[in-house]
PDB file of C-alpha atoms and ligand atoms in Angstrom:
ATOM      1  CA  MET A 672      -0.037  -0.009   0.050  1.00 81.00           C
ATOM      2  CA  SER A 673       1.064   3.524  -0.629  1.00 94.00           C
ATOM      3  CA  ILE A 674       1.726   5.961   2.165  1.00 97.00           C
ATOM      4  CA  VAL A 675      -1.532   7.911   1.270  1.00 98.00           C
ATOM      5  CA  GLU A 676      -3.393   4.712   1.387  1.00 98.00           C
ATOM      6  CA  ASN A 677      -2.083   3.784   4.751  1.00 98.00           C
ATOM      7  CA  TYR A 678      -2.856   7.370   6.066  1.00 98.00           C
ATOM      8  CA  LYS A 679      -6.448   7.113   4.788  1.00 98.00           C
ATOM      9  CA  LEU A 680      -6.900   3.796   6.369  1.00 98.00           C
ATOM     10  CA  LEU A 681      -5.571   5.221   9.542  1.00 98.00           C
ATOM     11  CA  ILE A 682      -7.870   8.173   9.514  1.00 98.00           C
ATOM     12  CA  ASN A 683     -10.854   5.922   8.919  1.00 98.00           C
ATOM     13  CA  LYS A 684      -9.806   3.751  11.952  1.00 98.00           C
ATOM     14  CA  ILE A 685      -9.352   6.780  14.105  1.00 98.00           C
ATOM     15  CA  ASN A 686     -12.675   8.276  13.030  1.00 97.00           C
ATOM     16  CA  HIS A 687     -14.431   5.064  13.884  1.00 97.00           C
ATOM     17  CA  LEU A 688     -13.302   5.467  17.437  1.00 98.00           C
ATOM     18  CA  SER A 689     -13.672   9.176  17.938  1.00 97.00           C
ATOM     19  CA  ASN A 690     -14.364  12.263  15.948  1.00 94.00           C
ATOM     20  CA  ASP A 691     -12.107  14.541  18.209  1.00 96.00           C
ATOM     21  CA  VAL A 692      -8.599  13.197  17.573  1.00 98.00           C
ATOM     22  CA  THR A 693      -5.772  15.078  15.965  1.00 98.00           C
ATOM     23  CA  LEU A 694      -3.509  12.776  14.081  1.00 98.00           C
ATOM     24  CA  ILE A 695       0.112  13.879  14.212  1.00 99.00           C
ATOM     25  CA  CYS A 696       2.049  12.211  11.310  1.00 98.00           C
ATOM     26  CA  VAL A 697       5.494  11.439  12.774  1.00 98.00           C
ATOM     27  CA  THR A 698       8.041  12.139  10.035  1.00 98.00           C
ATOM     28  CA  LYS A 699      11.351  11.766  11.776  1.00 98.00           C
ATOM     29  CA  THR A 700      14.063  10.064   9.554  1.00 98.00           C
ATOM     30  CA  PHE A 701      11.836  10.422   6.514  1.00 98.00           C
ATOM     31  CA  SER A 702      12.588  12.749   3.656  1.00 97.00           C
ATOM     32  CA  LEU A 703      10.237  15.429   2.341  1.00 96.00           C
ATOM     33  CA  ASP A 704       9.781  13.466  -0.798  1.00 96.00           C
ATOM     34  CA  VAL A 705       8.143  10.673   1.136  1.00 97.00           C
ATOM     35  CA  ILE A 706       6.041  13.106   3.294  1.00 98.00           C
ATOM     36  CA  LYS A 707       5.032  15.483   0.594  1.00 97.00           C
ATOM     37  CA  PRO A 708       1.971  13.442  -0.565  1.00 97.00           C
ATOM     38  CA  LEU A 709       0.489  13.846   2.785  1.00 98.00           C
ATOM     39  CA  VAL A 710       0.984  17.635   2.697  1.00 98.00           C
ATOM     40  CA  ASP A 711      -0.673  17.655  -0.707  1.00 97.00           C
ATOM     41  CA  ASN A 712      -3.523  15.655   0.720  1.00 97.00           C
ATOM     42  CA  GLY A 713      -4.049  18.586   3.019  1.00 98.00           C
ATOM     43  CA  HIS A 714      -2.598  17.178   6.291  1.00 98.00           C
ATOM     44  CA  ILE A 715      -1.235  19.820   8.578  1.00 98.00           C
ATOM     45  CA  HIS A 716       0.023  18.184  11.727  1.00 98.00           C
ATOM     46  CA  PHE A 717       3.595  16.696  11.661  1.00 98.00           C
ATOM     47  CA  GLY A 718       5.935  15.424  14.370  1.00 98.00           C
ATOM     48  CA  GLU A 719       9.582  15.533  14.563  1.00 98.00           C
ATOM     49  CA  ASN A 720      12.151  14.764  17.360  1.00 98.00           C
ATOM     50  CA  LYS A 721      15.226  16.741  16.278  1.00 98.00           C
ATOM     51  CA  VAL A 722      15.524  20.360  15.785  1.00 98.00           C
ATOM     52  CA  GLN A 723      18.056  20.425  13.002  1.00 98.00           C
ATOM     53  CA  GLU A 724      16.298  17.729  11.005  1.00 98.00           C
ATOM     54  CA  ALA A 725      13.145  19.501  11.381  1.00 98.00           C
ATOM     55  CA  LYS A 726      14.724  22.757  10.142  1.00 98.00           C
ATOM     56  CA  ASN A 727      16.387  21.167   7.148  1.00 98.00           C
ATOM     57  CA  LYS A 728      13.155  19.393   6.209  1.00 98.00           C
ATOM     58  CA  TRP A 729      10.432  21.866   6.895  1.00 98.00           C
ATOM     59  CA  LEU A 730      11.689  25.471   6.944  1.00 97.00           C
ATOM     60  CA  GLU A 731      11.132  26.275   3.185  1.00 97.00           C
ATOM     61  CA  LEU A 732       7.742  24.484   3.096  1.00 97.00           C
ATOM     62  CA  LEU A 733       6.458  26.356   6.185  1.00 97.00           C
ATOM     63  CA  LYS A 734       6.979  29.613   4.384  1.00 96.00           C
ATOM     64  CA  ILE A 735       4.612  28.652   1.605  1.00 96.00           C
ATOM     65  CA  LYS A 736       2.313  26.510   3.786  1.00 97.00           C
ATOM     66  CA  PRO A 737       1.980  28.487   7.062  1.00 96.00           C
ATOM     67  CA  LYS A 738      -1.066  26.321   8.164  1.00 98.00           C
ATOM     68  CA  ILE A 739       1.410  23.386   8.860  1.00 98.00           C
ATOM     69  CA  ASN A 740       1.872  22.700  12.480  1.00 98.00           C
ATOM     70  CA  LEU A 741       5.084  21.185  13.533  1.00 98.00           C
ATOM     71  CA  HIS A 742       5.102  19.122  16.868  1.00 99.00           C
ATOM     72  CA  MET A 743       8.260  18.700  18.761  1.00 99.00           C
ATOM     73  CA  LEU A 744       8.282  15.233  20.291  1.00 98.00           C
ATOM     74  CA  GLY A 745      11.959  14.638  21.242  1.00 98.00           C
ATOM     75  CA  LYS A 746      14.017  15.618  24.279  1.00 98.00           C
ATOM     76  CA  VAL A 747      14.251  19.296  24.568  1.00 98.00           C
ATOM     77  CA  GLN A 748      17.905  20.531  24.782  1.00 98.00           C
ATOM     78  CA  SER A 749      17.702  23.981  26.535  1.00 98.00           C
ATOM     79  CA  ASN A 750      20.167  25.589  24.243  1.00 98.00           C
ATOM     80  CA  LYS A 751      17.861  24.836  21.286  1.00 98.00           C
ATOM     81  CA  ILE A 752      14.716  26.409  22.716  1.00 98.00           C
ATOM     82  CA  ASP A 753      14.825  29.508  20.578  1.00 98.00           C
ATOM     83  CA  GLU A 754      15.120  27.388  17.450  1.00 98.00           C
ATOM     84  CA  ILE A 755      12.174  25.288  18.734  1.00 98.00           C
ATOM     85  CA  VAL A 756       9.933  28.394  19.343  1.00 98.00           C
ATOM     86  CA  LYS A 757      10.822  29.785  15.857  1.00 98.00           C
ATOM     87  CA  ILE A 758       9.543  26.725  13.870  1.00 98.00           C
ATOM     88  CA  PHE A 759       7.360  24.663  16.129  1.00 98.00           C
ATOM     89  CA  SER A 760       3.811  25.094  17.120  1.00 98.00           C
ATOM     90  CA  PHE A 761       3.524  22.361  19.695  1.00 99.00           C
ATOM     91  CA  VAL A 762       5.845  20.821  22.223  1.00 99.00           C
ATOM     92  CA  HIS A 763       5.019  17.343  23.626  1.00 98.00           C
ATOM     93  CA  SER A 764       8.033  16.892  25.813  1.00 98.00           C
ATOM     94  CA  LEU A 765       8.279  19.706  28.270  1.00 98.00           C
ATOM     95  CA  ASP A 766       9.333  18.067  31.474  1.00 98.00           C
ATOM     96  CA  ASN A 767      11.339  20.385  33.685  1.00 98.00           C
ATOM     97  CA  GLU A 768      11.186  23.882  35.258  1.00 98.00           C
ATOM     98  CA  LYS A 769      14.444  25.250  33.717  1.00 98.00           C
ATOM     99  CA  ASN A 770      13.167  24.588  30.261  1.00 98.00           C
ATOM    100  CA  SER A 771       9.696  25.934  30.968  1.00 98.00           C
ATOM    101  CA  ILE A 772      11.356  29.240  32.149  1.00 98.00           C
ATOM    102  CA  LYS A 773      13.368  29.323  28.946  1.00 98.00           C
ATOM    103  CA  PHE A 774      10.304  28.692  26.813  1.00 99.00           C
ATOM    104  CA  ASN A 775       8.552  31.638  28.493  1.00 98.00           C
ATOM    105  CA  GLU A 776      11.490  33.933  27.856  1.00 98.00           C
ATOM    106  CA  SER A 777      11.782  32.785  24.260  1.00 98.00           C
ATOM    107  CA  GLU A 778       8.044  33.184  23.535  1.00 98.00           C
ATOM    108  CA  LYS A 779       8.388  36.806  24.736  1.00 98.00           C
ATOM    109  CA  LYS A 780      11.381  37.315  22.530  1.00 98.00           C
ATOM    110  CA  PHE A 781       9.769  36.126  19.423  1.00 98.00           C
ATOM    111  CA  ASN A 782       6.288  37.132  20.322  1.00 98.00           C
ATOM    112  CA  LYS A 783       4.897  33.861  19.651  1.00 98.00           C
ATOM    113  CA  LYS A 784       2.916  31.366  21.849  1.00 98.00           C
ATOM    114  CA  LEU A 785       3.317  27.650  21.582  1.00 98.00           C
ATOM    115  CA  ASN A 786       1.058  24.859  22.929  1.00 99.00           C
ATOM    116  CA  TYR A 787       2.548  22.480  25.382  1.00 99.00           C
ATOM    117  CA  PHE A 788       2.016  18.962  26.597  1.00 99.00           C
ATOM    118  CA  ILE A 789       3.887  18.013  29.751  1.00 98.00           C
ATOM    119  CA  GLN A 790       5.583  14.716  29.357  1.00 98.00           C
ATOM    120  CA  VAL A 791       5.105  12.277  32.374  1.00 98.00           C
ATOM    121  CA  ASN A 792       7.405   9.442  33.204  1.00 98.00           C
ATOM    122  CA  ILE A 793       4.356   7.311  33.683  1.00 98.00           C
ATOM    123  CA  GLY A 794       6.000   4.100  34.347  1.00 97.00           C
ATOM    124  CA  ASN A 795       8.619   5.574  36.845  1.00 96.00           C
ATOM    125  CA  GLU A 796      11.388   4.229  34.631  1.00 96.00           C
ATOM    126  CA  LEU A 797      15.047   5.056  35.180  1.00 92.00           C
ATOM    127  CA  GLN A 798      16.600   6.946  32.310  1.00 89.00           C
ATOM    128  CA  LYS A 799      13.341   7.799  30.719  1.00 93.00           C
ATOM    129  CA  SER A 800      12.279  11.386  29.838  1.00 96.00           C
ATOM    130  CA  GLY A 801       9.309  12.873  31.583  1.00 98.00           C
ATOM    131  CA  ILE A 802       8.703  14.494  34.858  1.00 98.00           C
ATOM    132  CA  GLN A 803       8.059  12.163  37.742  1.00 97.00           C
ATOM    133  CA  LEU A 804       4.573  11.535  38.877  1.00 97.00           C
ATOM    134  CA  SER A 805       4.683  13.192  42.179  1.00 97.00           C
ATOM    135  CA  LEU A 806       5.842  16.491  40.767  1.00 98.00           C
ATOM    136  CA  VAL A 807       3.279  16.783  37.980  1.00 98.00           C
ATOM    137  CA  LYS A 808       0.546  18.753  39.659  1.00 98.00           C
ATOM    138  CA  ASP A 809       2.923  21.426  40.964  1.00 98.00           C
ATOM    139  CA  PHE A 810       4.654  21.663  37.651  1.00 98.00           C
ATOM    140  CA  VAL A 811       1.396  22.207  35.761  1.00 98.00           C
ATOM    141  CA  LYS A 812       0.482  24.946  38.250  1.00 98.00           C
ATOM    142  CA  PHE A 813       3.869  26.542  37.837  1.00 98.00           C
ATOM    143  CA  CYS A 814       3.711  26.587  34.051  1.00 98.00           C
ATOM    144  CA  LYS A 815       0.185  27.893  33.879  1.00 98.00           C
ATOM    145  CA  LYS A 816       0.020  30.325  36.708  1.00 98.00           C
ATOM    146  CA  ASP A 817       3.648  31.584  37.029  1.00 98.00           C
ATOM    147  CA  LEU A 818       4.699  31.460  33.361  1.00 98.00           C
ATOM    148  CA  ASN A 819       1.409  31.750  31.518  1.00 98.00           C
ATOM    149  CA  LEU A 820       2.375  28.889  29.180  1.00 98.00           C
ATOM    150  CA  ASN A 821      -0.428  27.422  27.245  1.00 98.00           C
ATOM    151  CA  ILE A 822      -0.519  23.931  28.652  1.00 98.00           C
ATOM    152  CA  LEU A 823      -2.864  21.682  26.698  1.00 98.00           C
ATOM    153  CA  GLY A 824      -2.462  18.502  28.699  1.00 98.00           C
ATOM    154  CA  LEU A 825      -0.152  15.595  29.662  1.00 99.00           C
ATOM    155  CA  MET A 826       1.856  13.227  27.361  1.00 98.00           C
ATOM    156  CA  CYS A 827       3.387   9.860  27.963  1.00 98.00           C
ATOM    157  CA  ILE A 828       5.225   6.940  26.343  1.00 98.00           C
ATOM    158  CA  PRO A 829       4.303   3.772  28.286  1.00 97.00           C
ATOM    159  CA  PRO A 830       6.921   1.381  29.166  1.00 97.00           C
ATOM    160  CA  PHE A 831       8.068  -0.931  26.426  1.00 93.00           C
ATOM    161  CA  ASN A 832       6.733  -4.468  26.602  1.00 90.00           C
ATOM    162  CA  GLN A 833       4.014  -3.807  29.114  1.00 95.00           C
ATOM    163  CA  ASN A 834       0.150  -3.421  28.566  1.00 97.00           C
ATOM    164  CA  PRO A 835      -0.040   0.285  27.725  1.00 98.00           C
ATOM    165  CA  GLU A 836      -3.668   0.562  28.897  1.00 97.00           C
ATOM    166  CA  ILE A 837      -2.787   0.577  32.589  1.00 97.00           C
ATOM    167  CA  PHE A 838      -0.530   3.691  31.896  1.00 98.00           C
ATOM    168  CA  PHE A 839      -3.070   5.430  29.517  1.00 98.00           C
ATOM    169  CA  SER A 840      -5.788   5.216  32.109  1.00 98.00           C
ATOM    170  CA  LYS A 841      -3.468   6.450  34.858  1.00 98.00           C
ATOM    171  CA  LEU A 842      -2.435   9.476  32.640  1.00 98.00           C
ATOM    172  CA  TYR A 843      -6.159  10.105  31.996  1.00 98.00           C
ATOM    173  CA  LYS A 844      -6.961  10.368  35.617  1.00 98.00           C
ATOM    174  CA  LEU A 845      -3.926  12.529  36.396  1.00 98.00           C
ATOM    175  CA  ASN A 846      -4.936  14.831  33.430  1.00 98.00           C
ATOM    176  CA  LYS A 847      -8.395  15.323  34.974  1.00 98.00           C
ATOM    177  CA  GLU A 848      -6.956  15.973  38.365  1.00 98.00           C
ATOM    178  CA  CYS A 849      -4.828  18.752  36.860  1.00 98.00           C
ATOM    179  CA  ASP A 850      -7.858  20.198  35.281  1.00 98.00           C
ATOM    180  CA  LEU A 851      -6.557  19.680  31.794  1.00 98.00           C
ATOM    181  CA  ASN A 852      -8.409  18.639  28.761  1.00 97.00           C
ATOM    182  CA  ASN A 853      -6.107  17.260  26.111  1.00 98.00           C
ATOM    183  CA  LEU A 854      -4.110  14.115  26.288  1.00 98.00           C
ATOM    184  CA  SER A 855      -1.204  13.228  23.911  1.00 98.00           C
ATOM    185  CA  MET A 856      -0.682   9.456  23.856  1.00 98.00           C
ATOM    186  CA  GLY A 857      -0.776   6.612  21.475  1.00 98.00           C
ATOM    187  CA  MET A 858       1.592   5.626  18.629  1.00 98.00           C
ATOM    188  CA  SER A 859       1.501   3.061  15.820  1.00 98.00           C
ATOM    189  CA  SER A 860       1.114  -0.008  18.077  1.00 97.00           C
ATOM    190  CA  ASP A 861      -1.251   1.376  20.559  1.00 98.00           C
ATOM    191  CA  TYR A 862      -3.177   4.257  19.232  1.00 98.00           C
ATOM    192  CA  GLU A 863      -6.539   2.539  19.446  1.00 98.00           C
ATOM    193  CA  LEU A 864      -6.075   1.659  23.139  1.00 98.00           C
ATOM    194  CA  ALA A 865      -4.884   5.358  23.713  1.00 98.00           C
ATOM    195  CA  ILE A 866      -8.058   6.829  22.016  1.00 98.00           C
ATOM    196  CA  LYS A 867     -10.335   4.458  24.057  1.00 98.00           C
ATOM    197  CA  ASN A 868      -8.517   5.778  27.045  1.00 98.00           C
ATOM    198  CA  GLY A 869      -9.286   9.447  26.188  1.00 98.00           C
ATOM    199  CA  ALA A 870      -6.277  10.449  23.982  1.00 98.00           C
ATOM    200  CA  ASN A 871      -7.166  13.324  21.538  1.00 98.00           C
ATOM    201  CA  TYR A 872      -3.629  13.777  20.120  1.00 99.00           C
ATOM    202  CA  VAL A 873      -2.026  10.635  18.734  1.00 98.00           C
ATOM    203  CA  ARG A 874       1.497  10.457  17.431  1.00 98.00           C
ATOM    204  CA  VAL A 875       1.807   7.947  14.463  1.00 98.00           C
ATOM    205  CA  GLY A 876       4.786   7.214  12.373  1.00 98.00           C
ATOM    206  CA  SER A 877       5.674   3.713  11.279  1.00 98.00           C
ATOM    207  CA  TYR A 878       1.973   2.735  10.644  1.00 98.00           C
ATOM    208  CA  ILE A 879       1.931   5.287   7.851  1.00 98.00           C
ATOM    209  CA  PHE A 880       5.570   5.496   6.637  1.00 98.00           C
ATOM    210  CA  GLY A 881       6.838   1.918   7.282  1.00 96.00           C
ATOM    211  CA  SER A 882       9.619   1.080   9.648  1.00 95.00           C
ATOM    212  CA  ARG A 883      12.520   3.499  10.218  1.00 92.00           C
ATOM    213  CA  SER A 884      16.011   2.106   9.337  1.00 81.00           C
TER     214      SER A 884
HETATM  215  C1  LIG B 465       8.902   8.145  16.981  1.00 66.22           C
HETATM  216  C2  LIG B 465       7.832   8.690  17.963  1.00 66.22           C
HETATM  217  C3  LIG B 465       6.443   8.334  17.736  1.00 66.22           C
HETATM  218  C4  LIG B 465       6.019   7.515  16.609  1.00 66.22           C
HETATM  219  O1  LIG B 465       6.177   6.135  16.730  1.00 66.22           O
HETATM  220  P1  LIG B 465       5.780   5.018  15.719  1.00 66.22           P
HETATM  221  O2  LIG B 465       5.882   3.744  16.531  1.00 66.22           O
HETATM  222  O3  LIG B 465       6.639   5.060  14.651  1.00 66.22           O
HETATM  223  O4  LIG B 465       4.290   5.225  15.449  1.00 66.22           O
HETATM  224  C5  LIG B 465       5.592   8.897  18.668  1.00 66.22           C
HETATM  225  N1  LIG B 465       5.863   9.587  19.787  1.00 66.22           N
HETATM  226  C6  LIG B 465       7.255   9.822  19.891  1.00 66.22           C
HETATM  227  C7  LIG B 465       7.536  10.723  21.060  1.00 66.22           C
HETATM  228  C8  LIG B 465       8.126   9.430  18.984  1.00 66.22           C
HETATM  229  O5  LIG B 465       9.476   9.759  19.313  1.00 66.22           O
END
């Protein structure tokens, strides 16, 4: 099947589950030639995990297609925050105070507001990105009240090789407790489960584009 066929099949499956889901096509490692048919098809939400790669790939296209929204999914390096604010519209991987302060400063500098998801280390894993569970509520409050960042909701990547549903439902509850209304969860292997557990932003790559080498 072609990439556009995969994409259309995925859209159908998603719409079958919910009519309120934003699909982010995750294009990391794929070249613009491969991605372009989706842009031509009118898709506007794309995810990348590296700043330089995103710039190389998307900068020119963003100038002629300003409706495209780039979503930063990868670990945020604090020295790249100005670059992120310049080209991305969404960040799904905000997970510490230092970076949130820098995002706030950078937003002022470029007079631009982004949308943020706070990444939660939902499985309490060593070495995994995301803020620890016990700190989530205070961090949400800090970002919203003290910094006036536009926090949409929480995001997670469940632990590998475990039933993701437990983690999705846990994040759903925590999101409600934080009084947040959007949830970024679900990838190629588990987007259906994520939507059943309240996700309204799903981040899907290999289902559409095939496996990354
Ligand atoms: C790569 C990536 C995805 C997409 O993963 P697939 O399994 O290819 O769908 C989603 N979220 C994040 C944070 C990623 O880095």
